mmCIF file of C-alpha atoms in Angstrom:
data_model
loop_
_atom_site.group_PDB
_atom_site.id
_atom_site.type_symbol
_atom_site.label_atom_id
_atom_site.label_comp_id
_atom_site.label_asym_id
_atom_site.label_seq_id
_atom_site.Cartn_x
_atom_site.Cartn_y
_atom_site.Cartn_z
ATOM 1 C CA MET A 30 -14.373 2.734 20.331
ATOM 2 C CA THR A 31 -16.920 0.202 21.628
ATOM 3 C CA LEU A 32 -16.100 -2.159 24.481
ATOM 4 C CA ILE A 33 -16.453 -5.131 22.126
ATOM 5 C CA LYS A 34 -13.962 -3.623 19.675
ATOM 6 C CA GLN A 35 -11.481 -2.900 22.476
ATOM 7 C CA GLU A 36 -11.817 -6.472 23.760
ATOM 8 C CA ARG A 37 -11.156 -7.919 20.286
ATOM 9 C CA ILE A 38 -7.998 -5.843 19.927
ATOM 10 C CA MET A 39 -6.737 -6.871 23.365
ATOM 11 C CA ASN A 40 -7.409 -10.524 22.565
ATOM 12 C CA MET A 41 -5.445 -10.317 19.328
ATOM 13 C CA MET A 42 -2.588 -8.542 21.088
ATOM 14 C CA SER A 43 -2.090 -11.585 23.332
ATOM 15 C CA SER A 44 -2.898 -14.604 21.148
ATOM 16 C CA SER A 45 -2.336 -16.038 17.692
ATOM 17 C CA ARG A 46 -5.007 -17.462 15.422
ATOM 18 C CA LEU A 47 -4.013 -21.038 16.327
ATOM 19 C CA TYR A 48 -3.529 -20.800 20.056
ATOM 20 C CA ALA A 49 -4.074 -18.573 23.061
ATOM 21 C CA SER A 50 -1.001 -18.248 25.266
ATOM 22 C CA ALA A 51 -2.334 -16.399 28.285
ATOM 23 C CA GLY A 52 -0.456 -13.163 28.732
ATOM 24 C CA LEU A 53 2.241 -13.994 26.179
ATOM 25 C CA PRO A 54 2.721 -12.176 22.861
ATOM 26 C CA ALA A 55 1.921 -14.111 19.692
ATOM 27 C CA LYS A 56 4.765 -15.791 17.829
ATOM 28 C CA ALA A 57 5.921 -14.019 14.687
ATOM 29 C CA ILE A 58 6.275 -15.880 11.404
ATOM 30 C CA ASN A 59 9.524 -15.189 9.632
ATOM 31 C CA GLY A 60 8.944 -13.284 6.388
ATOM 32 C CA ARG A 61 5.303 -12.465 7.120
ATOM 33 C CA GLY A 62 3.809 -9.244 8.417
ATOM 34 C CA THR A 63 1.297 -10.976 10.681
ATOM 35 C CA GLN A 64 0.701 -14.419 12.129
ATOM 36 C CA LEU A 65 -3.028 -13.778 12.555
ATOM 37 C CA ALA A 66 -6.061 -14.493 10.423
ATOM 38 C CA PRO A 67 -8.937 -12.468 11.887
ATOM 39 C CA PRO A 68 -12.433 -13.583 10.908
ATOM 40 C CA ASN A 69 -13.835 -12.270 7.660
ATOM 41 C CA ARG A 70 -16.110 -9.417 8.734
ATOM 42 C CA PHE A 71 -18.773 -10.492 6.236
ATOM 43 C CA GLU A 72 -19.028 -14.054 7.570
ATOM 44 C CA THR A 73 -21.703 -14.954 10.117
ATOM 45 C CA ILE A 74 -19.628 -17.766 11.672
ATOM 46 C CA SER A 75 -16.166 -17.250 13.167
ATOM 47 C CA ARG A 76 -13.693 -19.241 15.253
ATOM 48 C CA GLU A 77 -11.871 -18.060 18.363
ATOM 49 C CA ALA A 78 -8.658 -19.360 19.925
ATOM 50 C CA PHE A 79 -9.126 -21.313 23.160
ATOM 51 C CA ASP A 80 -6.537 -22.174 25.797
ATOM 52 C CA ASP A 81 -7.188 -25.788 26.793
ATOM 53 C CA GLY A 82 -4.290 -25.896 29.233
ATOM 54 C CA TRP A 83 -2.002 -28.017 27.074
ATOM 55 C CA PRO A 84 1.422 -26.634 26.055
ATOM 56 C CA ASP A 85 2.085 -25.637 22.436
ATOM 57 C CA THR A 86 3.188 -28.594 20.321
ATOM 58 C CA GLU A 87 5.222 -26.424 17.940
ATOM 59 C CA ASP A 88 8.147 -24.205 18.860
ATOM 60 C CA GLU A 89 7.433 -21.893 15.927
ATOM 61 C CA PRO A 90 4.305 -21.425 13.829
ATOM 62 C CA SER A 91 4.614 -22.836 10.333
ATOM 63 C CA ALA A 92 5.352 -20.411 7.521
ATOM 64 C CA PRO A 93 2.486 -20.509 5.005
ATOM 65 C CA ARG A 94 3.482 -20.484 1.354
ATOM 66 C CA THR A 95 2.213 -17.979 -1.170
ATOM 67 C CA THR A 96 -0.633 -19.177 -3.376
ATOM 68 C CA LEU A 97 -1.490 -17.550 -6.703
ATOM 69 C CA LEU A 98 -5.135 -17.430 -7.765
ATOM 70 C CA ARG A 99 -6.549 -16.228 -11.065
ATOM 71 C CA ASP A 100 -8.856 -13.222 -11.229
ATOM 72 C CA ALA A 101 -11.459 -13.654 -13.932
ATOM 73 C CA THR A 102 -12.509 -10.001 -13.923
ATOM 74 C CA ARG A 103 -13.746 -8.554 -17.201
ATOM 75 C CA ARG A 104 -12.589 -4.984 -16.489
ATOM 76 C CA ILE A 105 -9.247 -3.627 -15.375
ATOM 77 C CA ILE A 106 -9.800 0.130 -14.953
ATOM 78 C CA THR A 107 -11.323 1.313 -11.666
ATOM 79 C CA ARG A 108 -12.936 4.762 -11.653
ATOM 80 C CA ASN A 109 -12.461 7.031 -8.670
ATOM 81 C CA ASP A 110 -14.683 9.823 -7.384
ATOM 82 C CA SER A 111 -13.158 10.266 -3.917
ATOM 83 C CA PRO A 112 -12.418 13.912 -3.034
ATOM 84 C CA ASP A 113 -9.282 12.706 -1.217
ATOM 85 C CA LEU A 114 -7.597 11.215 -4.282
ATOM 86 C CA PRO A 115 -6.119 13.352 -7.090
ATOM 87 C CA PHE A 116 -6.684 10.882 -9.916
ATOM 88 C CA GLU A 117 -9.629 9.634 -11.902
ATOM 89 C CA GLN A 118 -8.709 6.067 -12.737
ATOM 90 C CA SER A 119 -6.441 3.261 -11.611
ATOM 91 C CA ALA A 120 -5.590 -0.365 -12.294
ATOM 92 C CA ASN A 121 -4.283 -3.015 -9.928
ATOM 93 C CA PRO A 122 -2.625 -6.063 -11.538
ATOM 94 C CA TYR A 123 -2.799 -7.925 -8.215
ATOM 95 C CA ARG A 124 -5.146 -8.196 -5.245
ATOM 96 C CA GLY A 125 -3.442 -8.955 -1.971
ATOM 97 C CA CYS A 126 0.252 -8.175 -1.520
ATOM 98 C CA GLU A 127 3.140 -10.412 -0.558
ATOM 99 C CA HIS A 128 5.108 -7.478 0.839
ATOM 100 C CA GLY A 129 3.084 -8.069 4.007
ATOM 101 C CA CYS A 130 3.175 -4.478 5.292
ATOM 102 C CA ILE A 131 1.409 -4.679 8.639
ATOM 103 C CA TYR A 132 -0.085 -1.186 8.328
ATOM 104 C CA CYS A 133 -1.496 -1.656 4.808
ATOM 105 C CA PHE A 134 -4.898 0.023 4.440
ATOM 106 C CA ALA A 135 -5.768 -2.369 1.589
ATOM 107 C CA ARG A 136 -5.852 -5.478 3.784
ATOM 108 C CA PRO A 137 -9.630 -5.288 4.448
ATOM 109 C CA SER A 138 -10.327 -5.466 0.703
ATOM 110 C CA HIS A 139 -9.460 -9.175 0.808
ATOM 111 C CA ALA A 140 -12.644 -9.762 2.793
ATOM 112 C CA TYR A 141 -14.656 -9.056 -0.370
ATOM 113 C CA LEU A 142 -13.008 -12.150 -1.865
ATOM 114 C CA GLY A 143 -13.930 -14.325 1.107
ATOM 115 C CA PHE A 144 -10.435 -14.210 2.625
ATOM 116 C CA SER A 145 -8.894 -12.878 5.808
ATOM 117 C CA ALA A 146 -7.247 -9.469 5.974
ATOM 118 C CA GLY A 147 -4.407 -11.087 7.899
ATOM 119 C CA LEU A 148 -2.288 -13.938 6.563
ATOM 120 C CA ASP A 149 -4.581 -14.485 3.573
ATOM 121 C CA PHE A 150 -3.892 -10.974 2.308
ATOM 122 C CA GLU A 151 -0.170 -11.655 2.023
ATOM 123 C CA THR A 152 -0.288 -15.353 1.068
ATOM 124 C CA LYS A 153 -3.279 -15.620 -1.275
ATOM 125 C CA ILE A 154 -2.422 -13.325 -4.171
ATOM 126 C CA ILE A 155 -5.025 -12.771 -6.878
ATOM 127 C CA CYS A 156 -3.396 -12.071 -10.244
ATOM 128 C CA LYS A 157 -4.956 -10.735 -13.433
ATOM 129 C CA PRO A 158 -3.185 -12.413 -16.365
ATOM 130 C CA ASP A 159 -5.626 -10.869 -18.883
ATOM 131 C CA ALA A 160 -5.003 -7.336 -17.602
ATOM 132 C CA ALA A 161 -3.175 -6.079 -20.711
ATOM 133 C CA ARG A 162 -5.837 -7.380 -23.092
ATOM 134 C CA LEU A 163 -8.587 -5.855 -20.960
ATOM 135 C CA LEU A 164 -6.774 -2.527 -20.786
ATOM 136 C CA GLU A 165 -6.338 -2.391 -24.553
ATOM 137 C CA LYS A 166 -10.031 -3.091 -24.956
ATOM 138 C CA GLU A 167 -11.047 -0.340 -22.535
ATOM 139 C CA LEU A 168 -8.677 2.254 -23.964
ATOM 140 C CA SER A 169 -10.083 1.539 -27.422
ATOM 141 C CA ARG A 170 -13.688 2.236 -26.485
ATOM 142 C CA PRO A 171 -15.232 5.240 -28.250
ATOM 143 C CA GLY A 172 -16.266 6.844 -24.963
ATOM 144 C CA TYR A 173 -12.892 6.552 -23.242
ATOM 145 C CA LYS A 174 -11.634 9.899 -21.940
ATOM 146 C CA PRO A 175 -7.814 10.012 -21.844
ATOM 147 C CA ALA A 176 -6.532 10.454 -18.290
ATOM 148 C CA PRO A 177 -3.472 9.335 -16.334
ATOM 149 C CA LEU A 178 -3.779 5.762 -15.095
ATOM 150 C CA VAL A 179 -2.430 5.004 -11.617
ATOM 151 C CA LEU A 180 -0.835 1.607 -11.050
ATOM 152 C CA GLY A 181 -0.530 0.598 -7.413
ATOM 153 C CA SER A 182 -3.312 2.630 -5.836
ATOM 154 C CA ASN A 183 -4.357 -0.374 -3.729
ATOM 155 C CA THR A 184 -1.607 -3.023 -3.771
ATOM 156 C CA ASP A 185 1.952 -2.879 -5.070
ATOM 157 C CA PRO A 186 2.278 -3.579 -8.820
ATOM 158 C CA TYR A 187 5.884 -4.707 -8.251
ATOM 159 C CA GLN A 188 5.420 -7.250 -5.500
ATOM 160 C CA PRO A 189 7.612 -10.400 -5.809
ATOM 161 C CA VAL A 190 5.335 -12.344 -8.161
ATOM 162 C CA GLU A 191 5.722 -9.635 -10.831
ATOM 163 C CA ARG A 192 9.223 -10.988 -11.503
ATOM 164 C CA SER A 193 7.721 -14.073 -13.144
ATOM 165 C CA LEU A 194 4.280 -12.887 -14.316
ATOM 166 C CA ALA A 195 5.254 -9.422 -15.646
ATOM 167 C CA ILE A 196 1.606 -8.274 -15.692
ATOM 168 C CA THR A 197 2.570 -4.712 -14.783
ATOM 169 C CA ARG A 198 5.059 -4.590 -17.644
ATOM 170 C CA ALA A 199 2.371 -5.806 -20.043
ATOM 171 C CA LEU A 200 0.114 -2.959 -18.894
ATOM 172 C CA LEU A 201 2.910 -0.436 -19.452
ATOM 173 C CA GLU A 202 3.450 -1.750 -22.966
ATOM 174 C CA VAL A 203 -0.217 -1.082 -23.741
ATOM 175 C CA LEU A 204 -0.121 2.380 -22.175
ATOM 176 C CA GLU A 205 2.973 3.271 -24.194
ATOM 177 C CA ARG A 206 1.369 2.191 -27.458
ATOM 178 C CA PHE A 207 -1.708 4.305 -26.715
ATOM 179 C CA ASN A 208 0.353 7.226 -25.374
ATOM 180 C CA ASN A 209 -1.750 7.136 -22.214
ATOM 181 C CA PRO A 210 0.174 8.583 -19.243
ATOM 182 C CA VAL A 211 0.841 6.535 -16.116
ATOM 183 C CA ALA A 212 1.695 7.183 -12.481
ATOM 184 C CA ILE A 213 3.101 4.322 -10.412
ATOM 185 C CA VAL A 214 3.030 3.922 -6.634
ATOM 186 C CA THR A 215 5.468 1.350 -5.256
ATOM 187 C CA LYS A 216 8.001 0.537 -2.574
ATOM 188 C CA SER A 217 9.816 -2.006 -4.742
ATOM 189 C CA ALA A 218 13.115 -1.736 -6.599
ATOM 190 C CA GLY A 219 11.548 -4.139 -9.096
ATOM 191 C CA ILE A 220 10.318 -1.097 -10.982
ATOM 192 C CA LEU A 221 13.809 -0.788 -12.457
ATOM 193 C CA ARG A 222 13.034 -3.763 -14.724
ATOM 194 C CA ASP A 223 10.620 -1.499 -16.604
ATOM 195 C CA MET A 224 12.849 1.551 -16.673
ATOM 196 C CA ASP A 225 13.188 1.291 -20.461
ATOM 197 C CA ILE A 226 9.453 1.800 -21.026
ATOM 198 C CA LEU A 227 9.126 4.426 -18.315
ATOM 199 C CA ALA A 228 12.071 6.435 -19.663
ATOM 200 C CA ARG A 229 10.513 6.585 -23.131
ATOM 201 C CA MET A 230 7.158 7.628 -21.686
ATOM 202 C CA ALA A 231 8.761 10.173 -19.345
ATOM 203 C CA ALA A 232 10.526 11.772 -22.305
ATOM 204 C CA LYS A 233 7.037 12.573 -23.625
ATOM 205 C CA GLY A 234 5.746 13.732 -20.232
ATOM 206 C CA GLN A 235 3.725 10.572 -19.733
ATOM 207 C CA ALA A 236 5.208 8.920 -16.642
ATOM 208 C CA ARG A 237 5.840 9.666 -12.997
ATOM 209 C CA VAL A 238 6.850 7.320 -10.172
ATOM 210 C CA HIS A 239 5.987 7.603 -6.467
ATOM 211 C CA ILE A 240 8.202 5.596 -4.116
ATOM 212 C CA SER A 241 7.201 5.248 -0.471
ATOM 213 C CA LEU A 242 9.802 5.220 2.274
ATOM 214 C CA THR A 243 8.630 4.589 5.824
ATOM 215 C CA THR A 244 11.941 4.341 7.666
ATOM 216 C CA GLN A 245 15.690 4.078 7.189
ATOM 217 C CA ASP A 246 15.932 1.733 10.160
ATOM 218 C CA THR A 247 16.487 -1.616 8.459
ATOM 219 C CA ARG A 248 15.319 -3.628 11.465
ATOM 220 C CA LEU A 249 12.057 -1.701 11.748
ATOM 221 C CA SER A 250 11.539 -1.915 7.994
ATOM 222 C CA ARG A 251 11.985 -5.684 8.023
ATOM 223 C CA LEU A 252 9.490 -6.021 10.851
ATOM 224 C CA MET A 253 6.852 -3.734 9.295
ATOM 225 C CA GLU A 254 7.371 -4.606 5.611
ATOM 226 C CA PRO A 255 8.951 -8.094 5.641
ATOM 227 C CA ARG A 256 9.102 -8.735 1.889
ATOM 228 C CA ALA A 257 9.409 -5.187 0.562
ATOM 229 C CA ALA A 258 12.663 -3.715 -0.726
ATOM 230 C CA SER A 259 15.093 -2.434 1.884
ATOM 231 C CA PRO A 260 15.250 1.340 2.434
ATOM 232 C CA ALA A 261 18.656 1.467 0.714
ATOM 233 C CA ARG A 262 17.301 -0.272 -2.393
ATOM 234 C CA ARG A 263 14.362 2.117 -2.612
ATOM 235 C CA LEU A 264 16.681 5.108 -2.464
ATOM 236 C CA ALA A 265 18.927 3.501 -5.080
ATOM 237 C CA ALA A 266 15.851 3.014 -7.275
ATOM 238 C CA ILE A 267 15.035 6.721 -6.964
ATOM 239 C CA SER A 268 18.562 7.547 -8.121
ATOM 240 C CA SER A 269 18.395 5.184 -11.108
ATOM 241 C CA LEU A 270 14.961 6.404 -12.200
ATOM 242 C CA THR A 271 16.011 10.038 -11.889
ATOM 243 C CA GLU A 272 19.167 9.443 -13.916
ATOM 244 C CA ALA A 273 16.980 7.915 -16.629
ATOM 245 C CA GLY A 274 14.882 11.091 -16.770
ATOM 246 C CA ILE A 275 11.871 9.678 -14.916
ATOM 247 C CA PRO A 276 10.440 12.119 -12.334
ATOM 248 C CA VAL A 277 10.101 10.621 -8.864
ATOM 249 C CA THR A 278 8.107 11.681 -5.817
ATOM 250 C CA ILE A 279 9.383 10.561 -2.418
ATOM 251 C CA MET A 280 6.481 9.576 -0.170
ATOM 252 C CA ALA A 281 6.946 9.595 3.594
ATOM 253 C CA ALA A 282 4.056 7.228 4.040
ATOM 254 C CA PRO A 283 2.615 6.170 6.251
ATOM 255 C CA LEU A 284 3.792 8.265 9.168
ATOM 256 C CA ILE A 285 3.089 6.446 12.438
ATOM 257 C CA PRO A 286 3.256 8.634 15.562
ATOM 258 C CA GLY A 287 5.677 7.234 18.111
ATOM 259 C CA LEU A 288 7.176 4.812 15.600
ATOM 260 C CA ASN A 289 8.633 6.552 12.538
ATOM 261 C CA ASP A 290 7.424 10.161 12.717
ATOM 262 C CA ALA A 291 10.762 11.341 14.101
ATOM 263 C CA GLU A 292 12.324 10.343 10.771
ATOM 264 C CA LEU A 293 10.187 12.665 8.636
ATOM 265 C CA GLU A 294 12.956 15.165 7.877
ATOM 266 C CA SER A 295 15.603 12.517 7.276
ATOM 267 C CA LEU A 296 13.313 10.554 4.938
ATOM 268 C CA LEU A 297 12.699 13.595 2.761
ATOM 269 C CA GLU A 298 16.360 14.571 2.858
ATOM 270 C CA ALA A 299 17.380 11.098 1.723
ATOM 271 C CA GLY A 300 14.807 11.205 -1.083
ATOM 272 C CA ALA A 301 15.986 14.622 -2.255
ATOM 273 C CA LYS A 302 19.616 13.504 -2.173
ATOM 274 C CA ALA A 303 18.689 10.488 -4.290
ATOM 275 C CA GLY A 304 17.090 12.766 -6.879
ATOM 276 C CA ALA A 305 13.381 12.993 -6.048
ATOM 277 C CA SER A 306 11.750 16.127 -7.433
ATOM 278 C CA ALA A 307 8.657 16.217 -5.212
ATOM 279 C CA ALA A 308 7.438 14.926 -1.864
ATOM 280 C CA ALA A 309 4.238 13.696 -0.235
ATOM 281 C CA MET A 310 3.197 12.378 3.158
ATOM 282 C CA SER A 311 0.214 10.685 4.741
ATOM 283 C CA LEU A 312 -0.814 9.583 8.218
ATOM 284 C CA VAL A 313 -1.229 5.893 9.011
ATOM 285 C CA ARG A 314 -4.728 4.525 8.408
ATOM 286 C CA LEU A 315 -6.033 1.479 10.298
ATOM 287 C CA PRO A 316 -9.432 0.589 8.802
ATOM 288 C CA HIS A 317 -11.467 -2.423 9.906
ATOM 289 C CA GLU A 318 -9.254 -5.441 10.700
ATOM 290 C CA VAL A 319 -6.013 -3.492 10.255
ATOM 291 C CA ALA A 320 -6.449 -1.862 13.685
ATOM 292 C CA GLU A 321 -6.482 -5.267 15.363
ATOM 293 C CA LEU A 322 -3.632 -6.643 13.273
ATOM 294 C CA PHE A 323 -1.453 -3.590 13.888
ATOM 295 C CA ALA A 324 -2.116 -3.653 17.639
ATOM 296 C CA ALA A 325 -1.172 -7.334 17.815
ATOM 297 C CA TRP A 326 1.963 -6.690 15.738
ATOM 298 C CA LEU A 327 3.040 -3.947 18.134
ATOM 299 C CA GLN A 328 2.568 -6.210 21.138
ATOM 300 C CA THR A 329 4.567 -8.987 19.480
ATOM 301 C CA ASN A 330 7.452 -6.931 18.131
ATOM 302 C CA LEU A 331 7.575 -3.727 20.197
ATOM 303 C CA PRO A 332 5.654 -4.466 23.404
ATOM 304 C CA GLU A 333 7.326 -1.675 25.342
ATOM 305 C CA ARG A 334 5.996 0.908 22.856
ATOM 306 C CA ALA A 335 2.642 -0.618 21.940
ATOM 307 C CA ALA A 336 0.377 1.294 24.327
ATOM 308 C CA HIS A 337 2.117 4.612 23.622
ATOM 309 C CA VAL A 338 1.912 4.281 19.821
ATOM 310 C CA LEU A 339 -1.771 3.327 19.928
ATOM 311 C CA SER A 340 -2.477 6.244 22.260
ATOM 312 C CA LEU A 341 -0.800 8.690 19.875
ATOM 313 C CA ILE A 342 -2.757 7.322 16.909
ATOM 314 C CA ARG A 343 -6.009 7.781 18.835
ATOM 315 C CA GLN A 344 -5.012 11.376 19.515
ATOM 316 C CA CYS A 345 -4.844 11.856 15.738
ATOM 317 C CA ARG A 346 -8.200 10.168 15.116
ATOM 318 C CA ASP A 347 -10.606 11.717 17.621
ATOM 319 C CA GLY A 348 -10.079 8.907 20.107
ATOM 320 C CA GLN A 349 -10.323 6.090 17.569
ATOM 321 C CA LEU A 350 -7.695 4.058 15.724
ATOM 322 C CA ASN A 351 -9.218 5.017 12.389
ATOM 323 C CA ASP A 352 -11.271 7.834 10.933
ATOM 324 C CA PRO A 353 -12.796 7.017 7.507
ATOM 325 C CA ARG A 354 -14.239 10.485 6.875
ATOM 326 C CA PHE A 355 -13.324 12.257 3.649
ATOM 327 C CA HIS A 356 -10.790 15.087 3.985
ATOM 328 C CA GLN A 357 -9.539 13.624 7.284
ATOM 329 C CA ARG A 358 -8.640 9.976 6.689
ATOM 330 C CA PHE A 359 -5.239 10.818 5.169
ATOM 331 C CA THR A 360 -4.415 13.799 7.376
ATOM 332 C CA GLY A 361 -5.936 13.238 10.812
ATOM 333 C CA THR A 362 -6.971 15.944 13.257
ATOM 334 C CA GLY A 363 -5.451 17.580 16.298
ATOM 335 C CA ALA A 364 -2.064 18.856 17.392
ATOM 336 C CA ILE A 365 0.040 15.883 16.277
ATOM 337 C CA PRO A 366 -1.052 15.853 12.595
ATOM 338 C CA GLU A 367 -0.856 19.641 12.490
ATOM 339 C CA MET A 368 2.734 19.543 13.705
ATOM 340 C CA LEU A 369 3.621 16.806 11.208
ATOM 341 C CA HIS A 370 2.244 18.866 8.336
ATOM 342 C CA GLN A 371 4.110 21.957 9.489
ATOM 343 C CA ARG A 372 7.352 19.973 9.615
ATOM 344 C CA PHE A 373 6.631 18.472 6.202
ATOM 345 C CA GLU A 374 5.949 21.847 4.592
ATOM 346 C CA ARG A 375 9.067 23.394 6.100
ATOM 347 C CA VAL A 376 11.493 20.677 5.033
ATOM 348 C CA SER A 377 9.850 20.233 1.620
ATOM 349 C CA ARG A 378 10.360 23.904 0.845
ATOM 350 C CA ALA A 379 13.933 23.820 2.116
ATOM 351 C CA LEU A 380 14.756 20.807 -0.073
ATOM 352 C CA GLY A 381 13.021 22.128 -3.190
ATOM 353 C CA LEU A 382 10.385 19.398 -3.080
ATOM 354 C CA ALA A 383 7.352 21.630 -2.598
ATOM 355 C CA GLY A 384 6.881 22.957 -6.124
ATOM 356 C CA VAL A 385 3.928 22.229 -8.375
ATOM 357 C CA GLN A 386 4.485 18.963 -10.200
ATOM 358 C CA SER A 387 4.523 18.939 -13.960
ATOM 359 C CA ARG A 388 1.406 17.845 -15.791
ATOM 360 C CA LEU A 389 1.217 14.398 -17.266
ATOM 361 C CA ASN A 390 0.577 14.798 -20.948
ATOM 362 C CA CYS A 391 -2.599 13.282 -22.411
ATOM 363 C CA ALA A 392 -2.444 15.274 -25.643
ATOM 364 C CA SER A 393 -0.771 12.487 -27.607
ATOM 365 C CA PHE A 394 -3.260 9.774 -26.686
ATOM 366 C CA ALA A 395 -4.299 7.813 -29.751
ATOM 367 C CA ILE A 396 -5.793 4.444 -30.477
ATOM 368 C CA PRO A 397 -3.183 2.662 -32.600
ATOM 369 C CA GLY A 398 -4.223 3.304 -36.181
ATOM 370 C CA GLY A 399 -6.722 5.964 -35.077
ATOM 371 C CA THR A 400 -6.640 9.661 -34.195
ATOM 372 C CA SER A 401 -5.016 11.469 -31.286
ATOM 373 C CA SER A 402 -6.721 13.343 -28.457
ATOM 374 C CA THR A 403 -6.262 16.812 -26.997
ATOM 375 C CA HIS A 404 -6.571 16.313 -23.247
ATOM 376 C CA GLN A 405 -4.054 17.359 -20.608
ATOM 377 C CA LEU A 406 -4.686 16.722 -16.920
ATOM 378 C CA THR A 407 -2.859 17.392 -13.677
ATOM 379 C CA LEU A 408 -1.962 14.363 -11.571
ATOM 380 C CA LEU A 409 -0.744 14.267 -7.973
#
């Protein structure tokens, strides 16, 4: 890590975006993952906090409201060629995520929209109201190759705004009509609103759900994931989905050394007890601005553990807080990740979560009024 990068992280660990309180941790904003708005890395001009010697005029920083913005994109399916990801295509109904998870690897993507990876990511939500129409158009193209579509590969398709916009549900309705299989990644119990569609698709081998669980400590969960479903609600969602015949994978993700890694076994045990049929795990990733935001969050909320947690993460990332290299960014290197994977494999086998997952069926894909296809692919 360069000296400049280290200095930026230390500055953000001791000041908010609006003021610099020498030596004091930044003030948290209730219901938000961060109180910071780091400069957009693509901008040539940035502002820095400056301590002018005057006391703060506000006891608490104001809580910014969520703003919805329209995405005028003309395509909804994103193709993937990463060797680290076991799927070919995905769709994200929203950009940005109100859940506000401080560790979210997707935060830096907001910079491409001209926003900050900090508060902007969780308060300026880009929605795609034409997503269903665009998906129908793309699935109907002559050259479309049927393959499972992943919803939630970048941001959660069931974040709070989905309750009123129902864009994810509209996408599922299209996928069901075309018999195109779907895999969903979420940490929200809001998925239960679409259990009717998912149950029908699952009965044909066309749906699987992946629910992430980072901790069963409700206080830690509220601090890390302020607007996501509680751990108990996620486990209840696994039970309800399983009872409806929808296969569920429990994801211990992300694992953060020194913070939640001790819970690995209990997370998988809770998922198995709730009815999950498979398990997955991944190591925390802190790309670009996320490293600074996460370091500042630690100093604000868990100052006594901040240095230790960051040190352990560096031990997993060859001395850095992030390693973007293929084949290593999800797993890490060194003794700590190796031990985590050994623990994961052992408990997964013991709980019956280590088997090969069933294939999602693409054989029934058909354009409404057209002919069916004969493809069958393995997903996740």
